[in-house]
XYZ file of C-alpha atoms in Angstrom:
553
model
C 41.970 115.214 -72.515
C 38.341 112.276 -72.060
C 35.214 113.565 -71.189
C 35.024 111.816 -68.298
C 38.796 113.772 -67.180
C 37.463 116.605 -68.205
C 34.498 116.754 -66.437
C 36.209 115.507 -63.236
C 38.719 118.143 -64.115
C 36.001 120.690 -63.810
C 34.560 119.175 -60.652
C 31.316 118.214 -62.249
C 32.182 114.786 -61.728
C 33.713 112.104 -59.153
C 36.131 109.482 -59.985
C 33.844 107.176 -58.117
C 30.608 108.093 -60.240
C 32.123 108.078 -62.944
C 33.845 104.392 -62.527
C 29.842 103.155 -61.830
C 28.764 105.451 -65.314
C 31.807 103.358 -67.276
C 30.053 100.294 -65.348
C 26.184 101.250 -66.628
C 27.643 101.448 -70.191
C 29.563 98.254 -70.491
C 26.189 96.416 -69.702
C 23.956 99.445 -71.441
C 25.607 99.894 -74.855
C 25.269 103.836 -74.827
C 28.020 106.392 -74.917
C 29.745 107.728 -71.630
C 27.866 111.256 -72.310
C 24.363 109.647 -72.550
C 25.030 107.072 -69.262
C 26.852 109.616 -66.918
C 23.176 112.388 -68.221
C 20.727 108.897 -67.583
C 22.244 108.870 -64.055
C 21.771 112.057 -63.087
C 25.479 112.514 -62.072
C 26.042 115.736 -64.869
C 23.087 117.196 -67.054
C 23.466 117.179 -71.007
C 23.648 121.281 -70.593
C 27.063 120.913 -68.346
C 28.229 118.617 -71.012
C 27.533 120.591 -73.893
C 29.232 124.102 -71.565
C 32.220 122.372 -71.405
C 32.786 120.954 -74.938
C 31.950 124.707 -75.575
C 34.713 125.499 -73.323
C 37.273 123.622 -74.953
C 35.945 123.962 -78.308
C 35.927 128.043 -77.785
C 32.713 128.321 -78.443
C 29.729 130.652 -77.047
C 27.629 127.908 -75.148
C 23.646 129.064 -75.532
C 21.123 127.368 -73.109
C 17.982 126.339 -75.545
C 15.754 126.392 -72.312
C 16.091 131.043 -72.306
C 15.534 130.879 -76.074
C 13.285 131.192 -78.200
C 14.038 130.567 -82.323
C 13.243 132.248 -84.772
C 9.990 131.178 -87.179
C 11.939 132.900 -90.294
C 14.902 130.853 -89.367
C 13.681 127.419 -89.437
C 11.373 128.391 -92.854
C 14.932 128.298 -94.647
C 16.289 124.680 -93.519
C 13.981 121.601 -94.003
C 13.370 119.882 -90.693
C 15.145 116.606 -92.274
C 18.664 118.410 -93.225
C 18.652 120.146 -89.902
C 17.829 116.819 -88.217
C 20.467 113.974 -90.528
C 23.290 117.214 -89.718
C 22.630 117.985 -86.158
C 22.362 121.350 -86.430
C 19.136 123.827 -85.476
C 18.611 127.045 -86.665
C 17.868 129.887 -84.453
C 18.116 133.143 -85.827
C 18.559 135.148 -88.904
C 19.453 138.836 -90.211
C 20.450 140.055 -93.664
C 23.899 138.990 -93.945
C 24.421 136.243 -91.030
C 22.146 132.993 -89.805
C 22.719 131.873 -86.117
C 22.738 127.947 -86.197
C 23.444 125.735 -82.684
C 24.756 123.066 -82.648
C 25.725 119.699 -80.670
C 28.985 118.701 -81.615
C 32.084 121.116 -81.603
C 33.701 119.315 -84.787
C 30.398 119.838 -87.179
C 31.706 121.713 -89.665
C 29.535 119.763 -91.741
C 26.627 121.705 -90.839
C 28.243 125.315 -91.304
C 29.347 123.702 -94.909
C 25.165 123.145 -95.273
C 23.638 126.500 -93.895
C 26.292 128.521 -96.155
C 25.306 126.305 -99.028
C 20.633 126.439 -98.814
C 21.101 130.111 -97.344
C 24.498 131.951 -99.107
C 24.590 133.806 -95.203
C 27.522 132.901 -92.872
C 26.897 130.963 -89.986
C 27.544 131.730 -86.421
C 27.720 128.882 -84.612
C 26.789 128.059 -80.874
C 27.177 125.227 -78.534
C 24.139 123.522 -77.611
C 23.077 120.925 -75.513
C 22.051 117.627 -76.795
C 18.645 116.691 -75.569
C 17.739 120.400 -75.592
C 18.873 119.528 -79.487
C 16.031 117.094 -80.587
C 13.270 118.478 -77.896
C 13.446 121.982 -79.613
C 14.171 120.244 -83.213
C 10.885 118.328 -82.846
C 8.958 121.709 -80.915
C 10.218 124.131 -83.669
C 9.580 122.152 -86.432
C 5.654 120.896 -85.092
C 4.708 124.214 -84.506
C 5.775 125.377 -87.922
C 3.384 122.718 -89.479
C 0.349 123.084 -86.971
C -0.089 126.384 -86.448
C -1.493 126.584 -83.499
C -2.923 130.482 -83.014
C -3.946 129.982 -86.042
C -6.017 126.914 -85.864
C -7.756 128.767 -82.093
C -8.743 131.465 -84.100
C -10.441 129.826 -87.315
C -12.504 127.964 -84.567
C -13.872 131.193 -82.832
C -14.463 132.036 -86.456
C -16.743 129.147 -87.248
C -18.606 129.293 -83.230
C -19.404 133.088 -84.304
C -20.629 132.184 -87.659
C -22.221 128.647 -87.344
C -25.958 128.485 -86.803
C -25.559 125.743 -84.319
C -22.649 124.860 -81.844
C -19.953 122.651 -83.846
C -19.207 119.875 -81.507
C -16.311 118.621 -83.146
C -15.160 122.650 -83.250
C -15.441 122.678 -79.585
C -13.963 119.890 -78.810
C -10.383 121.258 -81.280
C -10.461 124.120 -79.625
C -10.141 123.123 -76.254
C -7.568 120.600 -77.077
C -6.292 123.458 -79.155
C -6.291 126.327 -75.954
C -3.904 123.868 -74.501
C -1.478 122.921 -76.887
C -1.277 126.570 -77.016
C -0.074 126.663 -73.285
C 2.454 123.731 -74.154
C 4.133 125.824 -77.264
C 4.151 128.779 -74.511
C 5.648 126.522 -71.779
C 3.102 128.097 -69.572
C 2.653 126.381 -66.059
C -1.040 127.194 -65.646
C -3.781 127.704 -67.898
C -6.827 129.908 -67.101
C -10.149 129.693 -68.751
C -12.448 132.638 -67.399
C -15.931 133.270 -67.957
C -17.019 136.727 -68.710
C -21.045 138.039 -68.957
C -20.966 137.375 -72.754
C -17.099 136.373 -73.393
C -14.725 133.751 -71.986
C -11.393 134.939 -71.913
C -7.510 132.701 -71.302
C -4.314 133.534 -70.117
C -1.491 131.872 -69.795
C 0.789 131.550 -67.246
C 4.422 131.976 -68.336
C 6.998 132.516 -65.969
C 5.155 133.409 -63.441
C 3.350 136.683 -64.960
C -0.192 135.801 -66.509
C -0.287 136.418 -69.777
C -3.632 137.429 -72.121
C -4.349 134.670 -74.791
C -7.790 134.542 -76.724
C -11.298 136.077 -76.096
C -13.701 132.795 -77.087
C -17.534 133.328 -77.731
C -19.901 132.775 -74.625
C -21.902 130.064 -76.582
C -18.513 128.087 -76.608
C -17.627 127.458 -72.892
C -20.119 124.546 -71.861
C -18.564 122.533 -74.297
C -14.831 123.495 -73.376
C -15.722 122.636 -69.467
C -17.736 118.952 -70.461
C -14.373 118.182 -72.666
C -12.002 119.288 -69.974
C -13.776 117.384 -67.515
C -14.737 114.537 -68.768
C -11.320 114.083 -69.716
C -10.403 114.645 -66.540
C -13.521 112.426 -64.725
C -15.527 114.605 -63.305
C -19.287 114.951 -62.281
C -20.122 117.085 -65.871
C -23.694 117.936 -64.236
C -21.716 119.023 -61.258
C -21.396 122.782 -61.691
C -22.135 124.380 -57.999
C -19.536 123.231 -56.292
C -15.613 123.222 -56.880
C -14.358 120.298 -58.349
C -9.953 118.747 -58.828
C -9.142 116.197 -61.163
C -6.162 115.384 -63.706
C -5.530 113.403 -67.068
C -2.323 113.214 -69.109
C -1.044 113.866 -72.930
C 1.892 112.723 -74.285
C 3.249 115.144 -76.722
C 6.605 115.014 -78.880
C 7.654 111.804 -76.701
C 7.327 114.523 -73.307
C 4.242 113.328 -70.789
C 2.773 116.423 -69.470
C -0.018 115.913 -66.791
C -2.934 118.220 -66.146
C -4.177 119.086 -62.957
C -7.716 120.911 -63.024
C -9.150 122.345 -60.873
C -13.245 124.096 -61.404
C -14.655 127.125 -59.378
C -18.268 128.221 -60.481
C -18.341 132.246 -60.478
C -20.949 134.398 -61.071
C -20.685 133.621 -65.107
C -19.955 130.021 -64.644
C -17.489 127.804 -64.236
C -13.853 128.998 -64.058
C -10.933 126.343 -64.874
C -7.780 126.480 -64.047
C -4.965 124.178 -65.862
C -1.176 124.059 -63.860
C 0.827 122.328 -66.749
C 3.000 119.548 -65.117
C 5.919 118.965 -67.840
C 7.957 117.015 -65.686
C 11.143 118.049 -67.694
C 13.737 120.042 -67.533
C 17.200 119.203 -66.699
C 17.930 118.756 -63.088
C 20.228 121.783 -62.453
C 23.272 122.404 -59.666
C 23.128 124.772 -56.775
C 25.868 126.715 -58.025
C 23.553 127.664 -61.201
C 20.484 128.304 -59.339
C 21.453 132.167 -58.554
C 21.768 132.507 -55.305
C 24.752 134.985 -54.290
C 28.134 133.416 -53.847
C 27.813 133.179 -49.851
C 24.519 131.418 -49.764
C 25.875 128.847 -52.788
C 29.009 128.151 -50.028
C 26.565 127.826 -47.070
C 23.746 125.595 -49.058
C 26.954 123.038 -50.448
C 28.535 122.704 -46.664
C 24.633 122.170 -45.049
C 23.376 119.229 -47.646
C 26.551 117.558 -46.385
C 25.442 117.402 -42.587
C 24.551 114.116 -41.432
C 21.183 114.981 -39.780
C 18.628 118.192 -39.314
C 15.859 119.297 -41.133
C 16.932 122.031 -43.483
C 13.318 123.755 -45.165
C 12.573 125.625 -48.221
C 10.282 128.271 -48.045
C 8.700 130.186 -50.753
C 5.110 130.935 -51.999
C 3.938 128.955 -54.885
C 6.206 128.639 -57.816
C 8.366 129.785 -55.874
C 10.954 127.479 -57.337
C 10.996 125.052 -54.028
C 11.299 121.992 -55.494
C 13.700 122.506 -57.873
C 15.721 123.682 -54.888
C 15.367 120.765 -53.304
C 16.235 118.583 -56.399
C 19.548 120.357 -57.171
C 20.394 119.653 -53.578
C 19.923 116.092 -54.018
C 22.742 116.301 -56.078
C 25.306 117.091 -53.170
C 24.435 114.111 -51.512
C 26.708 111.272 -52.460
C 23.839 108.629 -53.677
C 26.292 105.899 -53.624
C 26.532 106.553 -49.892
C 23.855 107.287 -48.654
C 20.471 105.891 -49.034
C 17.969 108.448 -50.461
C 14.043 108.441 -49.854
C 11.454 111.041 -51.456
C 7.659 111.064 -51.257
C 6.562 114.082 -53.825
C 3.491 115.279 -55.412
C 3.721 114.506 -58.370
C 7.380 113.067 -58.979
C 8.749 115.982 -61.392
C 12.072 114.454 -62.002
C 13.220 110.921 -61.842
C 16.884 110.589 -60.284
C 18.943 107.382 -60.274
C 19.950 105.562 -56.776
C 17.118 108.033 -54.864
C 13.856 105.568 -54.275
C 10.723 107.685 -55.171
C 7.625 107.328 -54.557
C 4.341 109.256 -55.313
C 1.801 110.833 -52.921
C -1.521 108.980 -53.510
C -4.181 110.646 -51.978
C -7.234 108.160 -52.365
C -5.350 105.376 -51.608
C -4.256 106.969 -48.482
C -0.746 107.453 -48.990
C -0.021 110.795 -48.006
C 3.538 112.923 -46.401
C 2.852 111.171 -42.891
C 2.237 107.713 -43.759
C 4.960 107.903 -46.257
C 7.461 109.761 -43.202
C 6.550 106.888 -41.354
C 7.397 103.863 -43.471
C 10.108 105.605 -44.834
C 11.611 105.181 -40.383
C 11.756 101.165 -42.014
C 13.399 101.751 -44.791
C 16.745 102.265 -43.112
C 16.713 105.753 -44.589
C 20.119 107.897 -44.717
C 18.412 111.384 -46.603
C 14.600 111.521 -46.759
C 12.913 113.969 -48.579
C 9.235 115.112 -47.285
C 7.819 117.085 -50.512
C 6.109 119.227 -48.476
C 5.188 119.957 -44.266
C 1.340 120.483 -44.568
C -0.397 119.257 -41.406
C 1.479 118.276 -37.531
C 1.629 114.472 -38.103
C 4.017 115.159 -41.156
C 5.778 118.035 -38.929
C 6.235 116.048 -36.039
C 7.764 112.777 -38.204
C 10.022 115.282 -39.755
C 11.430 116.341 -36.295
C 11.752 113.044 -35.189
C 13.499 111.783 -37.938
C 15.967 114.413 -38.141
C 16.803 113.694 -34.003
C 17.087 110.119 -34.981
C 20.214 110.513 -37.136
C 18.420 111.254 -41.017
C 19.026 114.348 -42.465
C 15.169 115.692 -43.901
C 14.858 117.810 -46.599
C 11.276 119.600 -46.923
C 9.430 122.813 -48.292
C 7.028 125.190 -46.245
C 4.765 127.671 -47.659
C 6.540 131.098 -45.665
C 6.918 134.582 -46.813
C 10.189 134.303 -45.023
C 13.003 132.200 -43.511
C 12.739 133.665 -39.908
C 8.497 133.097 -39.958
C 8.875 129.613 -40.900
C 9.504 128.976 -36.656
C 6.161 130.437 -35.769
C 4.771 128.537 -38.552
C 6.348 124.766 -37.451
C 5.397 126.060 -33.650
C 1.886 126.037 -34.752
C 2.129 122.627 -36.000
C 2.685 122.158 -32.005
C 5.859 121.522 -32.498
C 7.744 121.429 -29.122
C 10.406 124.523 -29.023
C 13.329 122.758 -27.743
C 12.952 119.712 -30.210
C 12.554 122.219 -33.218
C 15.423 123.898 -31.828
C 17.802 120.865 -31.623
C 16.137 119.747 -34.704
C 16.124 122.677 -37.351
C 19.602 123.144 -39.470
C 18.441 125.913 -41.826
C 15.529 127.577 -44.166
C 16.097 129.024 -46.980
C 13.307 131.432 -48.151
C 12.844 132.427 -52.338
C 11.627 134.094 -55.135
C 12.223 133.687 -58.699
C 12.600 136.255 -60.658
C 12.098 136.927 -64.471
C 16.110 137.826 -66.199
C 16.389 140.565 -68.617
C 16.663 139.800 -72.414
C 20.494 139.593 -72.733
C 19.560 140.999 -76.678
C 17.493 143.653 -75.863
C 17.616 145.190 -72.566
C 18.491 149.443 -72.217
C 20.568 151.004 -69.605
C 19.245 153.825 -67.911
C 19.812 156.738 -64.925
C 17.475 155.507 -61.709
C 15.486 158.136 -60.716
C 14.234 159.506 -57.318
C 10.662 157.647 -56.990
C 12.703 154.437 -57.791
C 15.164 154.828 -55.036
C 12.248 155.666 -52.877
C 10.309 152.460 -53.646
C 13.382 150.236 -53.209
C 14.234 152.016 -49.713
C 17.224 153.025 -51.347
C 16.330 157.259 -51.017
C 18.520 159.862 -49.023
C 16.230 160.086 -45.971
C 15.568 155.795 -45.657
C 18.764 154.888 -43.572
C 19.726 151.059 -43.472
C 21.689 148.141 -45.029
C 19.892 148.827 -48.300
C 22.019 151.828 -49.252
C 25.066 149.828 -49.605
C 23.861 148.170 -52.673
C 25.319 150.779 -55.334
C 22.529 151.095 -58.169
C 22.848 154.726 -59.747
C 22.058 153.085 -63.502
C 20.349 150.136 -64.090
C 17.839 147.582 -66.728
C 14.947 147.747 -68.049
C 13.153 145.724 -70.510
C 12.190 146.257 -74.380
C 11.310 143.596 -76.011
C 12.836 141.688 -79.152
C 12.542 138.525 -81.111
C 14.296 136.470 -78.660
C 12.030 137.164 -75.777
C 8.493 136.984 -77.648
C 8.442 140.894 -77.063
C 8.287 140.406 -72.825
C 12.048 141.748 -72.312
C 12.962 138.907 -70.027
C 13.995 135.521 -70.654
C 14.254 133.175 -68.395
C 13.844 133.288 -64.444
C 16.722 133.269 -61.363
C 16.391 132.967 -57.711
C 16.533 135.443 -54.615
C 17.146 134.098 -51.848
C 17.888 134.554 -48.314
C 19.374 131.642 -45.998
C 18.857 131.776 -41.950
C 21.122 129.214 -40.295
C 20.478 127.499 -37.352
C 23.584 128.555 -34.721
C 24.145 128.140 -30.975
C 22.234 131.952 -29.934
C 19.244 131.318 -33.025
C 18.617 127.993 -31.139
C 18.655 128.926 -27.720
C 16.226 132.699 -28.635
C 13.797 129.656 -30.181
C 13.833 127.350 -26.873
C 13.121 130.040 -25.478
C 9.833 131.472 -27.255
C 11.492 134.879 -28.519
C 10.065 136.861 -31.117
C 10.152 137.208 -34.612
C 11.880 140.582 -34.619
C 14.483 138.962 -31.981
C 14.992 136.316 -34.648
C 15.755 138.211 -37.108
C 17.945 140.312 -35.880
C 20.072 136.890 -34.524
C 20.203 135.792 -37.997
C 21.169 139.375 -39.604
C 23.820 139.404 -37.250
C 25.325 135.973 -38.189
C 25.169 136.408 -41.808
C 21.307 136.502 -43.707
C 21.155 138.043 -46.533
C 17.527 139.413 -46.733
C 15.656 139.014 -49.924
C 15.252 142.211 -50.993
C 18.578 142.533 -50.672
C 19.595 139.260 -52.986
C 16.911 140.803 -55.356
C 18.545 144.342 -55.501
C 21.693 142.942 -56.359
C 20.299 141.105 -59.141
C 19.812 145.089 -60.019
C 22.847 146.718 -59.746
C 24.597 143.412 -61.983
C 21.683 144.223 -64.465
C 20.567 140.421 -64.165
C 17.120 141.719 -63.290
C 15.154 144.881 -62.981
C 13.870 147.391 -60.984
C 9.888 146.913 -61.447
C 10.739 142.933 -61.462
C 11.869 142.876 -57.983
C 8.991 145.110 -56.775
C 6.559 142.451 -58.582
C 7.724 139.356 -57.138
C 10.062 140.978 -53.735
C 7.440 142.994 -50.318
């Protein structure tokens, strides 16, 4: 079977989208697979997974994998690139490699001759292959951690502060954040040192301890890059700058805050990369996945994704857009910033300096003949009113909101002075979510759950309720290995709850019912609470008890 036929057979592609991709291919001259990925109809990971199943080769997701430095030292970059494989891990007898073409016998022969080891072959996606290959060999030739340690030693031993060394140090601290795939970099001054932390998979990791004498130089360097006032040290400031590294553009959002020991800097790293996911692969329970599939086919109404900062709300919204028929429906988005570029979607970015915010975009969208509107966030009364008005006039509105669970979104929206009846008639559903780290499949260890852990989770003998229905005699805990950087975790998945607004909940909203009554009604009509969603992942050995307790109340 041809690639297009296989993808249709797997339910990843429609005949209509295939024909559109073929028309695109005819104009651009690209391969069909490349055209499908570029148009956003399928991801390169989905193509690779499909080819892997056909060939009977295990698929490996490079975004949830740490490539061994020992393995890449065995194979020169030019040979790996030319032959179309990437070395992954090495042991006494075997070497694991990733290939993008299931019939690449040449790669297996080359690895055997160069290393004298028996290759174990995994299928990887084409985009991830090129990105990871460039990345791992760059950091092999440019050991950032060594550069940082050397700069620290120079600063300690120098009589006068070397400006060039401080500038290079600030750049390398950011590069180390990119190497670790951090979402945030914290540069925090203390009494006589500066501590650097990196937030990876939602958890802060300690990075480096820097001499206090370098603090002002690092702050000034970052402020100059962000076009901030370097003389202003008494007030918080916000700015941004962008860098391009290995053909990927990284936008850095800078926030400074004065502390008793000097200015604290937090850098949010927005990579704008990563493959678009499908609703099925986010991590929602099967029942919730089916609910989401049907919700995003609705012609009008508001669907909200809620949760704290960094809980994957934007990723879920983009996955939702893949459920929408983009050929038949006109989709407009306003985001802050645009994180993924989507074909057949009219995307705009917030520009507060120009006065272009979510509210102004929402008003303008109504004149653009929309079917679906994505408002990045409902953060004020005007945006909330526009969302309600758009949904009532026959549009599907997708947005995010900062609330801890699904039910509390109702009083939060009412705080924006939305009429109860209008809200009850426009709100379709609210999905609340958290991201929990997944245990490393190579090193996780199984153990018997203790009574103390059951009590913490609300599963002990004297605690009644629906949590008791989850079997939890054994669980897995993190251990740490080379694959997961000794953390015991690699990658993240969603734990979520979905409140569908049916007739009874609609009536409760319009009557101004209490939060408890709304929650009871939602539970009666099939809402699975966040905690139960998390505990199911513990019972399925996907995550650990400590991770659920860390993330979910």
